[in-house]
Amino acid sequence: MLKWIVLAPLIGAIINGFFGKRLGEKLIGLIASASVAVSAVLAFFVFFTKLLPLPVGERLITEHFFTWIKVGNFQADFAYLLDPLSGIYILFITGVGLLIHIYATGYMHGDPGYYRFFTYLNLFMFMMLTLVLADNLLLLFVGWEGVGLCSYLLIGYYIRRQEAGDAAKKAFITNRIGDFGYMIAMFLVFTTFGTISFVAKGDVPSFLTQAAALSPEAIWTFGTMTAIALLLFVGATGKSAQIPLFVWLPDAMAGPTPVSALIHAATMVTAGVYLTARCSAVVVKSPTAMAVMAVIGAATAIFAATIGLAQNDIKKVLAYSTVSQLGYMFLACGVGAITAGVFHVVTHAFFKALLFLGSGSVIHGMHEEQDIRKMGGLKKYMPITFATMMAGWLAISGFPLLSGFFSKDEILWKTWSTESLPHGWGKFLWVIAALTALLTAIYMTRMMVMTFFGASRFGKAHGHDDHHGDHHGDDHGHHGDPHESPAVMWIPLAVLAVLSIVGGFIGVPAALGGSNHFEHFLEPVIAHVAPAGESAHALPVATDHGTPHGAPADHVAAASAAPAHADAHHDVGTERLFTVISVLLGFLGIGIGAAVWLKNPLKPMSKVLENKYYVDEIYETTVIQPLEHTSRDLLWKVVDVRIIDGFVNGAARTFAGLSGILRHTQSGYARNYAAVILIGAIIIIGYFGFLATR
Amino acid sequence: METIHLLFLAIAALAVVSAFNIILQRNPIYSAIGLIIVLCCLAGLFLTLYAQFIAAIQIIVYAGAIMVLFVFVIMLLNVREEESRTDRQKYLKFLAAPLFLALLAEVAVVIRFVNMPAPAIEDPNTAIDPSQSLGTVESIAHVMFTDFVLPFEATSVLILMAIVGAMYLARRDSGEGAERIEQALATDAAQPPVAVHEDSGH
Amino acid sequence: MSSILNSIDLQFILGSLIKTAVFWICIMIVVAYTVYAERRVLAVIQNRLGPNRVGWQGLLQPFADLIKFIFKEDIIPFAVNKVLYLIAPVVVLVPAMMVLIVYPFGPRNVPLPGGEVLSNMLNNFGNSLGYDWALDLTHIDLFVSNFNVGLLYIFALTGLGVYGIVIAGWASNSKYSLMGGLRSSAQMISYELALSLSVVAVLIPAGTLDLVKIVELQGGTWFGFIPKWNLLALFPAGLIAFVVYLISAIAETNRVPFDLPEAETELVAGFHTEYSALKFALFFMGEYVNMTTVSVLATTLFLGGWQGPLVGTYPWLGLVWFVGKVFFFLFLYIWLRGTLPRFRYDQLMNFGWKILLPAALVNIVIAAVLGVLFL
Amino acid sequence: MIPLSWYLALSAVLFTIGVVGVIIQRNVIVLFMCVELMLNAVNLTLVAFSRFLGDMTGQLFVFIVMAVAAAEAAVGLAIIISLFRNRETLNIDEADLLKL
């Protein structure tokens, strides 16, 4: 069953990839969407009928597809693993993916590369599902690289556009840097634990179980744990666009908007969080790594938020917003609230996919115009888009009772109340995070205001600029008014809007009268962090080997390792106070945004912010140019041309000379050759005979 | 020295003499007959090794099919005597004898170390379960269709490819030699073929 | 005593030798009278008298012919390759004769009339020489040897017979002989495939290559009246196999309508154009022995060999049934010769490769499927 | 009982004769026969070891060697025929187009 969830999109991709050219648009869209629908239905079916009925501690379904590599004691299977964590992931991946597929059938209408687009998109679904359902690090890496590849293909989808190609390359290369971290982490895991599997194989427990069971006395292992955790985090920074590897994500907006929604907001970029959550047993062993994660997450969050404040491209705003929100998630992971991070992944998937699709709808309606300075007053042209985007906007801004409110609030509270970081760090990070929340509300409001409110500015400035798709939109009137998108596009918007509004209720925290189903559901597979300072002693020694149920208990970070109740000493009153604070921050941000930009939509922003702190330029001068110079002047002109080519050519010349002599042995007489073979045989037999008689 | 040893020596001597006959005769048909005799001798030796099936197959396949093909080709090309063209590699003739002796000496040294007692085996002709005995059809089939199915099937593919290859290589096309073979194969015996040796001996 | 050849004892050797000699003589007589029968039957078919002067109804004619062959001048043409020319007839006849040691003429353990007296006599003779032979000839097996690859043994030896023909054709150094030899070898190689493959369909129900066992397995009846012959086993596989076998066998023995190698009108007499006197007689005998061999095989494989009514009660009756069935096939040969014209060479080859061989292959598949289903 | 070394010795002699034949014979058909002789010498070894190890694998190998030999004979003889057609000779030394 699990394998069909994964394979269904692959089958769709194969059909579209090989025969798509000859199929009509309708059929291609149908095949692509149907294949994802199959996997969505299966995913929901498996999740609700197979996984949920299992007892809480034993929620684990594995499926062995085939043994991929088996060398010595190294084993990597094509095997799938479904537990609460991957269950949640496949639900929103297939669900959101299906909506975006449907949306894209309308959005990509008339594009000459239609079948190519859907082939890539289906392939992406396959890879993403492989990633989250993988039962070992290597298969996860297959999905990891696969989604990177699909991301590359889709960012560079408009193959005639220079910037798309550049952005694709940038994304790929940046991701590769992160992948080195991932690979080294994988090697380290194997040498340390002797397995890379998330589940027990035979009598070898998974590395997560082994990590959870590490005794506090084995101090030497903590260096290794820190190294693994940090290297995994390096991988995550690449995939999830954290400082310093975030630069590719804003550029990735060169791809079609559904791609931005699916890959660069909802699914692929959250793979880093998934990895952290999946390997939480290792991560929580290293306070250092967690501190690094929290700091980098917080820094990324505020850094990207400030840049987002000054962007004028609607998708760039959203891209920086995504980076910022990803920073939040890592902050959550870093402060030990991994479930909160995953919760935010889910809610973020809803509202950010919604915002992206909404922006796509706007771009569509505006005939490929992406600059919000040239929009304004669109709400009367596209009421549905406006209404749905309102939901997304309010959700991300932290409007009470919407999805973003719950998840963000939880992260903020967990940051304040963290016990895994040294004293005072949590408070400091909370300030940054709260500031980010404020900024988020401001720039989102700015974007909404500039797009939908006020007077329309597109009349005077409308035209074709470099954002115009090369073929896209040819069948629309070039100078028509903005128009509402077709039903295939707004229906997914509406569904996502509903999800953005109510999606948060799966994880209402106890302090607000909920029971936080989400956290309790995830709890068994997420390792918990011991409070800082006493971490070395508080780590309970896992007794998994003795549990009679074997596999489930042996699985992942082990429920028994979790402290009985992290919120036992929660100050409910304080938590509510902080909820009020974050609500106020949200309203304040919306208020500021509305006040500033309703009055002056084209208010100039700081150059530094508009140019993204010149990060690209800094990278250009500090990394890329030195590299280029070294490569060109030293490696190419000296090492390659002189030394390597010298060797190669010299060897070739030497052999050419020797061959000139040796070729005379090639007489062409078969008997001659036979005689030579015989002489050789006599010599060899003689040698071995000599050895034997000696 | 039992009877069986004498039998072995007789067969071996015949085989060796015939083998020399193969390489020393100038007329290929004598060589072919020499080889056929060697094959039959080996079939006899296989019988002394409990390999009855292999012995029968040896005669059927080697002597009955492969060598017939050789003889057939010799007759088809009608080569009577070795053509008296100049030997461009005379030195090989002088090289042959020392190499022969060297190889034999070496192998003799190696064989001197071989000493292996034969395990007792149920007589295949009276065996109650023939598949448990050595060399019966049943036991060969048992091995062939369990452990070696894949090589066996691969062999069949190989033979199929050989058939196709042979058909392609030997197909009739224009050319002087082809005409001659066509003539040789012609069904009309009223025009007997021109023997090759008559006009190509130069 | 661990090798096959060591395990033979005197009873076996002596019994085998005697039986071989007896059977050999019988086969020679069968051959001789087949020739006679052929001439008489053909005469009847062609509405003439045939040989009827030597002895009663010409029954001594074969011996007259033999004497004639012996006293004819033995010509060795000038240009022949002498060694091969002389070897060839022997190469034809010897393998043909060698196969008879696996013929199952009749059942096992048949009481030999006077066997007790004979064995006593021989044992006494042995005792007087100082040996204890312990011969027991009261019951004998009506076959020389049962060999677990008996059928392959027959195929191996009949396959060797082609050399005689090829060598004869080549050694004669005559165009007609060469053509005959070439055609013959091509024909025999081609039809041997179909022949061997057709037999496989019979081997599936039999499950053994031992001819004696194959016959023994065909005892009894289905429904009380249909004999359990392989001809009817795995219907219709056995029947198709039989037809393919019969046609291939006729071609294999170079008989009408497949007698291309010695087509008188084209090749004078084919490979034996240059042979005369006793050497010719050897070829002649070789051909008829081969006919007998394939008839025996047909009987053994398809018609239940010596199996027949009342064999259980009177074991010697098996021999009668056996001979009767063999003669049926020999008669069929003669009959076909009297009625059918000769094929053309290309027709012959096409028929063999494009019809018989595929038919035999398909039949194996049919037999295998039926075998899986019903055995 | 015949010792294993006898078989091996005979096999070695036959093989060596085959090897020498390849060197001294010029007729390509005879050359080919020498190759068959070598194959057969090896077959004898295989069968002998099969007997002395009590294992059928050796005999099965012989079977496969025969199949290969049959395929080889078919193709090889076809090549010889086309060689004869093109060069009017069976002398292996005349077929030297491969030399430089």
PDB file of N, CA and C in Angstrom, chain A residues 452-507:
ATOM      1  N   PHE A 452      -4.274  44.978  -3.395  1.00  0.00           N
ATOM      2  CA  PHE A 452      -5.728  44.934  -3.503  1.00  0.00           C
ATOM      3  C   PHE A 452      -6.433  46.234  -3.152  1.00  0.00           C
ATOM      4  N   PHE A 453      -5.769  47.062  -2.371  1.00  0.00           N
ATOM      5  CA  PHE A 453      -6.475  48.266  -1.916  1.00  0.00           C
ATOM      6  C   PHE A 453      -6.028  49.494  -2.694  1.00  0.00           C
ATOM      7  N   GLY A 454      -6.646  50.579  -2.364  1.00  0.00           N
ATOM      8  CA  GLY A 454      -6.255  51.845  -2.957  1.00  0.00           C
ATOM      9  C   GLY A 454      -6.657  51.957  -4.414  1.00  0.00           C
ATOM     10  N   ALA A 455      -6.021  52.938  -5.057  1.00  0.00           N
ATOM     11  CA  ALA A 455      -6.336  53.170  -6.460  1.00  0.00           C
ATOM     12  C   ALA A 455      -5.522  52.229  -7.326  1.00  0.00           C
ATOM     13  N   SER A 456      -6.092  51.859  -8.454  1.00  0.00           N
ATOM     14  CA  SER A 456      -5.350  50.979  -9.354  1.00  0.00           C
ATOM     15  C   SER A 456      -4.271  51.770 -10.068  1.00  0.00           C
ATOM     16  N   ARG A 457      -3.084  51.131 -10.159  1.00  0.00           N
ATOM     17  CA  ARG A 457      -1.952  51.793 -10.792  1.00  0.00           C
ATOM     18  C   ARG A 457      -1.553  51.115 -12.092  1.00  0.00           C
ATOM     19  N   PHE A 458      -2.279  50.075 -12.464  1.00  0.00           N
ATOM     20  CA  PHE A 458      -1.807  49.324 -13.621  1.00  0.00           C
ATOM     21  C   PHE A 458      -2.164  49.962 -14.939  1.00  0.00           C
ATOM     22  N   GLY A 459      -3.156  50.852 -14.898  1.00  0.00           N
ATOM     23  CA  GLY A 459      -3.571  51.472 -16.157  1.00  0.00           C
ATOM     24  C   GLY A 459      -2.423  52.187 -16.833  1.00  0.00           C
ATOM     25  N   LYS A 460      -1.708  52.975 -16.005  1.00  0.00           N
ATOM     26  CA  LYS A 460      -0.692  53.811 -16.626  1.00  0.00           C
ATOM     27  C   LYS A 460       0.614  53.055 -16.871  1.00  0.00           C
ATOM     28  N   ALA A 461       0.866  52.066 -16.066  1.00  0.00           N
ATOM     29  CA  ALA A 461       2.192  51.455 -16.168  1.00  0.00           C
ATOM     30  C   ALA A 461       2.167  50.069 -16.787  1.00  0.00           C
ATOM     31  N   HIS A 462       0.990  49.664 -17.202  1.00  0.00           N
ATOM     32  CA  HIS A 462       0.926  48.282 -17.675  1.00  0.00           C
ATOM     33  C   HIS A 462       1.683  48.095 -18.975  1.00  0.00           C
ATOM     34  N   GLY A 463       2.379  47.081 -19.049  1.00  0.00           N
ATOM     35  CA  GLY A 463       3.134  46.805 -20.279  1.00  0.00           C
ATOM     36  C   GLY A 463       3.897  45.525 -20.102  1.00  0.00           C
ATOM     37  N   HIS A 464       4.645  45.213 -21.094  1.00  0.00           N
ATOM     38  CA  HIS A 464       5.430  43.982 -20.996  1.00  0.00           C
ATOM     39  C   HIS A 464       6.795  44.323 -20.460  1.00  0.00           C
ATOM     40  N   ASP A 465       7.112  43.731 -19.382  1.00  0.00           N
ATOM     41  CA  ASP A 465       8.472  43.904 -18.938  1.00  0.00           C
ATOM     42  C   ASP A 465       9.127  42.530 -18.944  1.00  0.00           C
ATOM     43  N   ASP A 466      10.264  42.474 -18.310  1.00  0.00           N
ATOM     44  CA  ASP A 466      11.017  41.224 -18.410  1.00  0.00           C
ATOM     45  C   ASP A 466      10.389  40.080 -17.636  1.00  0.00           C
ATOM     46  N   HIS A 467       9.331  40.355 -16.896  1.00  0.00           N
ATOM     47  CA  HIS A 467       8.695  39.261 -16.191  1.00  0.00           C
ATOM     48  C   HIS A 467       7.738  38.506 -17.071  1.00  0.00           C
ATOM     49  N   HIS A 468       7.544  39.038 -18.243  1.00  0.00           N
ATOM     50  CA  HIS A 468       6.530  38.409 -19.075  1.00  0.00           C
ATOM     51  C   HIS A 468       6.978  37.025 -19.517  1.00  0.00           C
ATOM     52  N   GLY A 469       6.096  36.084 -19.320  1.00  0.00           N
ATOM     53  CA  GLY A 469       6.412  34.728 -19.771  1.00  0.00           C
ATOM     54  C   GLY A 469       6.512  34.707 -21.276  1.00  0.00           C
ATOM     55  N   ASP A 470       7.403  33.873 -21.791  1.00  0.00           N
ATOM     56  CA  ASP A 470       7.674  33.936 -23.229  1.00  0.00           C
ATOM     57  C   ASP A 470       6.467  33.545 -24.065  1.00  0.00           C
ATOM     58  N   HIS A 471       5.722  32.550 -23.565  1.00  0.00           N
ATOM     59  CA  HIS A 471       4.534  32.182 -24.334  1.00  0.00           C
ATOM     60  C   HIS A 471       3.273  32.450 -23.579  1.00  0.00           C
ATOM     61  N   HIS A 472       3.487  32.447 -22.276  1.00  0.00           N
ATOM     62  CA  HIS A 472       2.348  32.465 -21.395  1.00  0.00           C
ATOM     63  C   HIS A 472       1.441  33.648 -21.673  1.00  0.00           C
ATOM     64  N   GLY A 473       0.170  33.382 -21.659  1.00  0.00           N
ATOM     65  CA  GLY A 473      -0.758  34.487 -21.730  1.00  0.00           C
ATOM     66  C   GLY A 473      -0.992  34.986 -23.128  1.00  0.00           C
ATOM     67  N   ASP A 474      -0.481  34.289 -24.113  1.00  0.00           N
ATOM     68  CA  ASP A 474      -0.707  34.766 -25.474  1.00  0.00           C
ATOM     69  C   ASP A 474      -2.171  34.770 -25.849  1.00  0.00           C
ATOM     70  N   ASP A 475      -2.914  33.889 -25.192  1.00  0.00           N
ATOM     71  CA  ASP A 475      -4.327  33.851 -25.568  1.00  0.00           C
ATOM     72  C   ASP A 475      -5.173  34.805 -24.729  1.00  0.00           C
ATOM     73  N   HIS A 476      -4.537  35.552 -23.857  1.00  0.00           N
ATOM     74  CA  HIS A 476      -5.279  36.619 -23.190  1.00  0.00           C
ATOM     75  C   HIS A 476      -5.058  37.900 -23.980  1.00  0.00           C
ATOM     76  N   GLY A 477      -6.008  38.762 -23.814  1.00  0.00           N
ATOM     77  CA  GLY A 477      -5.792  40.064 -24.438  1.00  0.00           C
ATOM     78  C   GLY A 477      -4.638  40.760 -23.761  1.00  0.00           C
ATOM     79  N   HIS A 478      -3.803  41.395 -24.498  1.00  0.00           N
ATOM     80  CA  HIS A 478      -2.626  41.994 -23.898  1.00  0.00           C
ATOM     81  C   HIS A 478      -2.949  43.209 -23.060  1.00  0.00           C
ATOM     82  N   HIS A 479      -4.005  43.859 -23.382  1.00  0.00           N
ATOM     83  CA  HIS A 479      -4.296  45.079 -22.633  1.00  0.00           C
ATOM     84  C   HIS A 479      -5.660  45.045 -21.983  1.00  0.00           C
ATOM     85  N   GLY A 480      -6.103  43.827 -21.667  1.00  0.00           N
ATOM     86  CA  GLY A 480      -7.401  43.736 -21.018  1.00  0.00           C
ATOM     87  C   GLY A 480      -7.318  44.154 -19.573  1.00  0.00           C
ATOM     88  N   ASP A 481      -8.451  44.289 -18.951  1.00  0.00           N
ATOM     89  CA  ASP A 481      -8.484  44.585 -17.544  1.00  0.00           C
ATOM     90  C   ASP A 481      -8.118  43.336 -16.773  1.00  0.00           C
ATOM     91  N   PRO A 482      -7.723  43.512 -15.515  1.00  0.00           N
ATOM     92  CA  PRO A 482      -7.511  42.322 -14.678  1.00  0.00           C
ATOM     93  C   PRO A 482      -8.816  41.553 -14.577  1.00  0.00           C
ATOM     94  N   HIS A 483      -8.697  40.249 -14.503  1.00  0.00           N
ATOM     95  CA  HIS A 483      -9.921  39.449 -14.446  1.00  0.00           C
ATOM     96  C   HIS A 483      -9.755  38.347 -13.416  1.00  0.00           C
ATOM     97  N   GLU A 484     -10.882  37.825 -13.018  1.00  0.00           N
ATOM     98  CA  GLU A 484     -10.836  36.728 -12.049  1.00  0.00           C
ATOM     99  C   GLU A 484     -10.382  35.461 -12.742  1.00  0.00           C
ATOM    100  N   SER A 485      -9.745  34.595 -11.971  1.00  0.00           N
ATOM    101  CA  SER A 485      -9.242  33.352 -12.549  1.00  0.00           C
ATOM    102  C   SER A 485     -10.364  32.330 -12.687  1.00  0.00           C
ATOM    103  N   PRO A 486     -10.159  31.322 -13.546  1.00  0.00           N
ATOM    104  CA  PRO A 486     -11.206  30.300 -13.735  1.00  0.00           C
ATOM    105  C   PRO A 486     -11.387  29.440 -12.497  1.00  0.00           C
ATOM    106  N   ALA A 487     -12.452  28.646 -12.560  1.00  0.00           N
ATOM    107  CA  ALA A 487     -12.840  27.874 -11.374  1.00  0.00           C
ATOM    108  C   ALA A 487     -11.773  26.894 -10.945  1.00  0.00           C
ATOM    109  N   VAL A 488     -11.096  26.236 -11.932  1.00  0.00           N
ATOM    110  CA  VAL A 488     -10.066  25.271 -11.507  1.00  0.00           C
ATOM    111  C   VAL A 488      -9.016  25.941 -10.670  1.00  0.00           C
ATOM    112  N   MET A 489      -8.868  27.246 -10.829  1.00  0.00           N
ATOM    113  CA  MET A 489      -7.866  27.928 -10.023  1.00  0.00           C
ATOM    114  C   MET A 489      -8.422  28.405  -8.705  1.00  0.00           C
ATOM    115  N   TRP A 490      -9.652  28.930  -8.704  1.00  0.00           N
ATOM    116  CA  TRP A 490     -10.091  29.473  -7.421  1.00  0.00           C
ATOM    117  C   TRP A 490     -10.647  28.415  -6.471  1.00  0.00           C
ATOM    118  N   ILE A 491     -11.050  27.276  -6.996  1.00  0.00           N
ATOM    119  CA  ILE A 491     -11.541  26.251  -6.070  1.00  0.00           C
ATOM    120  C   ILE A 491     -10.431  25.778  -5.132  1.00  0.00           C
ATOM    121  N   PRO A 492      -9.242  25.421  -5.658  1.00  0.00           N
ATOM    122  CA  PRO A 492      -8.155  25.090  -4.716  1.00  0.00           C
ATOM    123  C   PRO A 492      -7.870  26.215  -3.748  1.00  0.00           C
ATOM    124  N   LEU A 493      -7.990  27.466  -4.243  1.00  0.00           N
ATOM    125  CA  LEU A 493      -7.763  28.602  -3.359  1.00  0.00           C
ATOM    126  C   LEU A 493      -8.756  28.578  -2.200  1.00  0.00           C
ATOM    127  N   ALA A 494      -9.997  28.310  -2.575  1.00  0.00           N
ATOM    128  CA  ALA A 494     -11.017  28.321  -1.543  1.00  0.00           C
ATOM    129  C   ALA A 494     -10.766  27.209  -0.526  1.00  0.00           C
ATOM    130  N   VAL A 495     -10.416  26.011  -1.043  1.00  0.00           N
ATOM    131  CA  VAL A 495     -10.154  24.905  -0.123  1.00  0.00           C
ATOM    132  C   VAL A 495      -9.020  25.254   0.822  1.00  0.00           C
ATOM    133  N   LEU A 496      -7.950  25.802   0.242  1.00  0.00           N
ATOM    134  CA  LEU A 496      -6.807  26.156   1.074  1.00  0.00           C
ATOM    135  C   LEU A 496      -7.165  27.264   2.056  1.00  0.00           C
ATOM    136  N   ALA A 497      -8.041  28.181   1.630  1.00  0.00           N
ATOM    137  CA  ALA A 497      -8.439  29.245   2.537  1.00  0.00           C
ATOM    138  C   ALA A 497      -9.148  28.660   3.745  1.00  0.00           C
ATOM    139  N   VAL A 498     -10.036  27.706   3.480  1.00  0.00           N
ATOM    140  CA  VAL A 498     -10.738  27.080   4.596  1.00  0.00           C
ATOM    141  C   VAL A 498      -9.727  26.406   5.519  1.00  0.00           C
ATOM    142  N   LEU A 499      -8.781  25.694   4.900  1.00  0.00           N
ATOM    143  CA  LEU A 499      -7.768  25.015   5.709  1.00  0.00           C
ATOM    144  C   LEU A 499      -6.943  26.026   6.505  1.00  0.00           C
ATOM    145  N   SER A 500      -6.632  27.144   5.885  1.00  0.00           N
ATOM    146  CA  SER A 500      -5.838  28.147   6.595  1.00  0.00           C
ATOM    147  C   SER A 500      -6.611  28.681   7.782  1.00  0.00           C
ATOM    148  N   ILE A 501      -7.905  28.740   7.640  1.00  0.00           N
ATOM    149  CA  ILE A 501      -8.697  29.303   8.728  1.00  0.00           C
ATOM    150  C   ILE A 501      -8.858  28.297   9.861  1.00  0.00           C
ATOM    151  N   VAL A 502      -9.199  27.053   9.492  1.00  0.00           N
ATOM    152  CA  VAL A 502      -9.517  26.103  10.553  1.00  0.00           C
ATOM    153  C   VAL A 502      -8.366  25.159  10.851  1.00  0.00           C
ATOM    154  N   GLY A 503      -7.333  25.184  10.021  1.00  0.00           N
ATOM    155  CA  GLY A 503      -6.261  24.185  10.146  1.00  0.00           C
ATOM    156  C   GLY A 503      -5.582  24.207  11.488  1.00  0.00           C
ATOM    157  N   GLY A 504      -5.632  25.335  12.172  1.00  0.00           N
ATOM    158  CA  GLY A 504      -4.910  25.435  13.431  1.00  0.00           C
ATOM    159  C   GLY A 504      -5.543  24.652  14.542  1.00  0.00           C
ATOM    160  N   PHE A 505      -6.780  24.268  14.365  1.00  0.00           N
ATOM    161  CA  PHE A 505      -7.473  23.651  15.495  1.00  0.00           C
ATOM    162  C   PHE A 505      -7.019  22.239  15.786  1.00  0.00           C
ATOM    163  N   ILE A 506      -6.198  21.688  14.871  1.00  0.00           N
ATOM    164  CA  ILE A 506      -5.668  20.364  15.207  1.00  0.00           C
ATOM    165  C   ILE A 506      -4.662  20.456  16.332  1.00  0.00           C
ATOM    166  N   GLY A 507      -4.176  21.654  16.601  1.00  0.00           N
ATOM    167  CA  GLY A 507      -3.131  21.739  17.623  1.00  0.00           C
ATOM    168  C   GLY A 507      -3.339  22.878  18.587  1.00  0.00           C
TER     169      GLY A 507
END
